Amino acid sequence: MEHPFGIDFGGTGIKGAPVDLAIGDFAHDRVRIDTPKPATPQAVAAVFKQIVGSFPDSTKPVGVTVPGIVRRGVVLSAANIDPSWIHQDADAIFTEALGREVHVVNDADAAGLAEAEYGAARGRRGQVLVITLGTGIGSAMIWDGELVPNTELGHLELDGAVAEVTTATSAREREGLSWEDWATRLTAYFRHVERLFTPDLFVVGGGVSKSWEKFGHLIEIDTEIIPAKLQNRAGIVGAALVAHRKAGLED
Ligand code: BGC
């Protein structure tokens, strides 16, 4: 059985695997290669080629996560990536480089879709906000299982600052914050988002979600809040799902 391929393009590593959509998990072990520096679209395309090339039997469409706004395959922001991505038609560049259909998707949107389909938000109706905490803060808004893309809730302004600059995992590490002090910032952030959107559920993703028991209970908000389930598989699984759904469709 042939599977769509997912690639997670991150700041330190680029990881990819064919994904079995029947179970929402890798069909084979993933391959990881260090992110090139600078990580221009052309440089990462070469790495994508190498990763996809490690699976010679794979011919299905490829989905790629990008940590920026993506509209119809064109990247429109680059808060934490090389500025050369802006206004690049990434779908076209990667489709040409890999010689097969490629669709790029915002990283948090990919993770959100994966959580809605296979993870913590599976079967949940109403509005679910999946918030990923990492170098930046990403968000995915899911309404009755459908994604509303490009919400960018990490860029909300909070106390005169861009929220992700003061509240992402990178801020905790940079400033050496205790879990308690970080949770105070997370509480202010989630309260703000809660007031604006009144979601039914928050799902918290990103690498730090595996340490949920250290900080999850310290976030004091009214809305139900739970950790993501797919953790570092969410990007690859979500990207493959997007590639599968978009395959052959013009958009
Ligand atoms: C970007 C988002 C991305 C998030 C997480 C933010 O800085 O603007 O597009 O989803 O970081 O990587």
mmCIF file with all atom_site columns, C-alpha atoms in Angstrom, residues 80 132-137 153-190 192:
data_model
loop_
_atom_site.group_PDB
_atom_site.id
_atom_site.type_symbol
_atom_site.label_atom_id
_atom_site.label_alt_id
_atom_site.label_comp_id
_atom_site.label_asym_id
_atom_site.label_entity_id
_atom_site.label_seq_id
_atom_site.pdbx_PDB_ins_code
_atom_site.Cartn_x
_atom_site.Cartn_y
_atom_site.Cartn_z
_atom_site.occupancy
_atom_site.B_iso_or_equiv
_atom_site.pdbx_formal_charge
_atom_site.auth_seq_id
_atom_site.auth_comp_id
_atom_site.auth_asym_id
_atom_site.auth_atom_id
_atom_site.pdbx_PDB_model_num
ATOM 1  C CA . ASN A 1 80  ? 11.366 32.649 12.723 1.00 0.00 ? 80  ASN A CA 1
ATOM 2  C CA . THR A 1 132 ? 1.838  24.972 19.789 1.00 0.00 ? 132 THR A CA 1
ATOM 3  C CA . LEU A 1 133 ? 4.594  26.219 22.095 1.00 0.00 ? 133 LEU A CA 1
ATOM 4  C CA . GLY A 1 134 ? 8.112  26.190 20.629 1.00 0.00 ? 134 GLY A CA 1
ATOM 5  C CA . THR A 1 135 ? 10.461 28.755 19.087 1.00 0.00 ? 135 THR A CA 1
ATOM 6  C CA . GLY A 1 136 ? 7.294  30.734 18.362 1.00 0.00 ? 136 GLY A CA 1
ATOM 7  C CA . ILE A 1 137 ? 3.643  30.172 19.248 1.00 0.00 ? 137 ILE A CA 1
ATOM 8  C CA . LEU A 1 153 ? -2.587 33.661 17.508 1.00 0.00 ? 153 LEU A CA 1
ATOM 9  C CA . GLY A 1 154 ? 1.065  33.715 18.620 1.00 0.00 ? 154 GLY A CA 1
ATOM 10 C CA . HIS A 1 155 ? 1.239  37.201 17.175 1.00 0.00 ? 155 HIS A CA 1
ATOM 11 C CA . LEU A 1 156 ? -1.498 38.660 19.382 1.00 0.00 ? 156 LEU A CA 1
ATOM 12 C CA . GLU A 1 157 ? -0.301 41.675 21.309 1.00 0.00 ? 157 GLU A CA 1
ATOM 13 C CA . LEU A 1 158 ? -0.206 41.189 25.054 1.00 0.00 ? 158 LEU A CA 1
ATOM 14 C CA . ASP A 1 159 ? 0.939  43.944 27.464 1.00 0.00 ? 159 ASP A CA 1
ATOM 15 C CA . GLY A 1 160 ? 2.544  45.802 24.563 1.00 0.00 ? 160 GLY A CA 1
ATOM 16 C CA . ALA A 1 161 ? 4.567  42.836 23.281 1.00 0.00 ? 161 ALA A CA 1
ATOM 17 C CA . VAL A 1 162 ? 4.047  40.151 20.641 1.00 0.00 ? 162 VAL A CA 1
ATOM 18 C CA . ALA A 1 163 ? 2.813  37.203 22.723 1.00 0.00 ? 163 ALA A CA 1
ATOM 19 C CA . GLU A 1 164 ? 5.196  34.591 21.314 1.00 0.00 ? 164 GLU A CA 1
ATOM 20 C CA . VAL A 1 165 ? 8.232  36.743 22.148 1.00 0.00 ? 165 VAL A CA 1
ATOM 21 C CA . THR A 1 166 ? 7.418  36.695 25.873 1.00 0.00 ? 166 THR A CA 1
ATOM 22 C CA . THR A 1 167 ? 5.505  33.416 26.198 1.00 0.00 ? 167 THR A CA 1
ATOM 23 C CA . ALA A 1 168 ? 6.870  30.747 23.803 1.00 0.00 ? 168 ALA A CA 1
ATOM 24 C CA . THR A 1 169 ? 9.102  27.896 25.013 1.00 0.00 ? 169 THR A CA 1
ATOM 25 C CA . SER A 1 170 ? 12.037 29.887 23.631 1.00 0.00 ? 170 SER A CA 1
ATOM 26 C CA . ALA A 1 171 ? 11.243 32.729 26.084 1.00 0.00 ? 171 ALA A CA 1
ATOM 27 C CA . ARG A 1 172 ? 11.183 30.264 29.007 1.00 0.00 ? 172 ARG A CA 1
ATOM 28 C CA . GLU A 1 173 ? 14.589 28.912 27.970 1.00 0.00 ? 173 GLU A CA 1
ATOM 29 C CA . ARG A 1 174 ? 16.136 32.301 27.131 1.00 0.00 ? 174 ARG A CA 1
ATOM 30 C CA . GLU A 1 175 ? 15.068 33.850 30.427 1.00 0.00 ? 175 GLU A CA 1
ATOM 31 C CA . GLY A 1 176 ? 15.559 30.701 32.522 1.00 0.00 ? 176 GLY A CA 1
ATOM 32 C CA . LEU A 1 177 ? 11.965 30.906 33.834 1.00 0.00 ? 177 LEU A CA 1
ATOM 33 C CA . SER A 1 178 ? 10.727 28.394 36.408 1.00 0.00 ? 178 SER A CA 1
ATOM 34 C CA . TRP A 1 179 ? 7.669  26.335 35.395 1.00 0.00 ? 179 TRP A CA 1
ATOM 35 C CA . GLU A 1 180 ? 5.621  28.481 37.802 1.00 0.00 ? 180 GLU A CA 1
ATOM 36 C CA . ASP A 1 181 ? 6.783  31.794 36.314 1.00 0.00 ? 181 ASP A CA 1
ATOM 37 C CA . TRP A 1 182 ? 6.262  30.531 32.806 1.00 0.00 ? 182 TRP A CA 1
ATOM 38 C CA . ALA A 1 183 ? 2.767  29.294 33.731 1.00 0.00 ? 183 ALA A CA 1
ATOM 39 C CA . THR A 1 184 ? 1.897  32.798 34.954 1.00 0.00 ? 184 THR A CA 1
ATOM 40 C CA . ARG A 1 185 ? 2.657  34.092 31.469 1.00 0.00 ? 185 ARG A CA 1
ATOM 41 C CA . LEU A 1 186 ? 0.790  31.208 29.861 1.00 0.00 ? 186 LEU A CA 1
ATOM 42 C CA . THR A 1 187 ? -2.233 31.938 32.050 1.00 0.00 ? 187 THR A CA 1
ATOM 43 C CA . ALA A 1 188 ? -2.263 35.590 30.903 1.00 0.00 ? 188 ALA A CA 1
ATOM 44 C CA . TYR A 1 189 ? -1.932 34.457 27.298 1.00 0.00 ? 189 TYR A CA 1
ATOM 45 C CA . PHE A 1 190 ? -4.628 31.770 27.400 1.00 0.00 ? 190 PHE A CA 1
ATOM 46 C CA . HIS A 1 192 ? -6.588 36.680 26.555 1.00 0.00 ? 192 HIS A CA 1
#
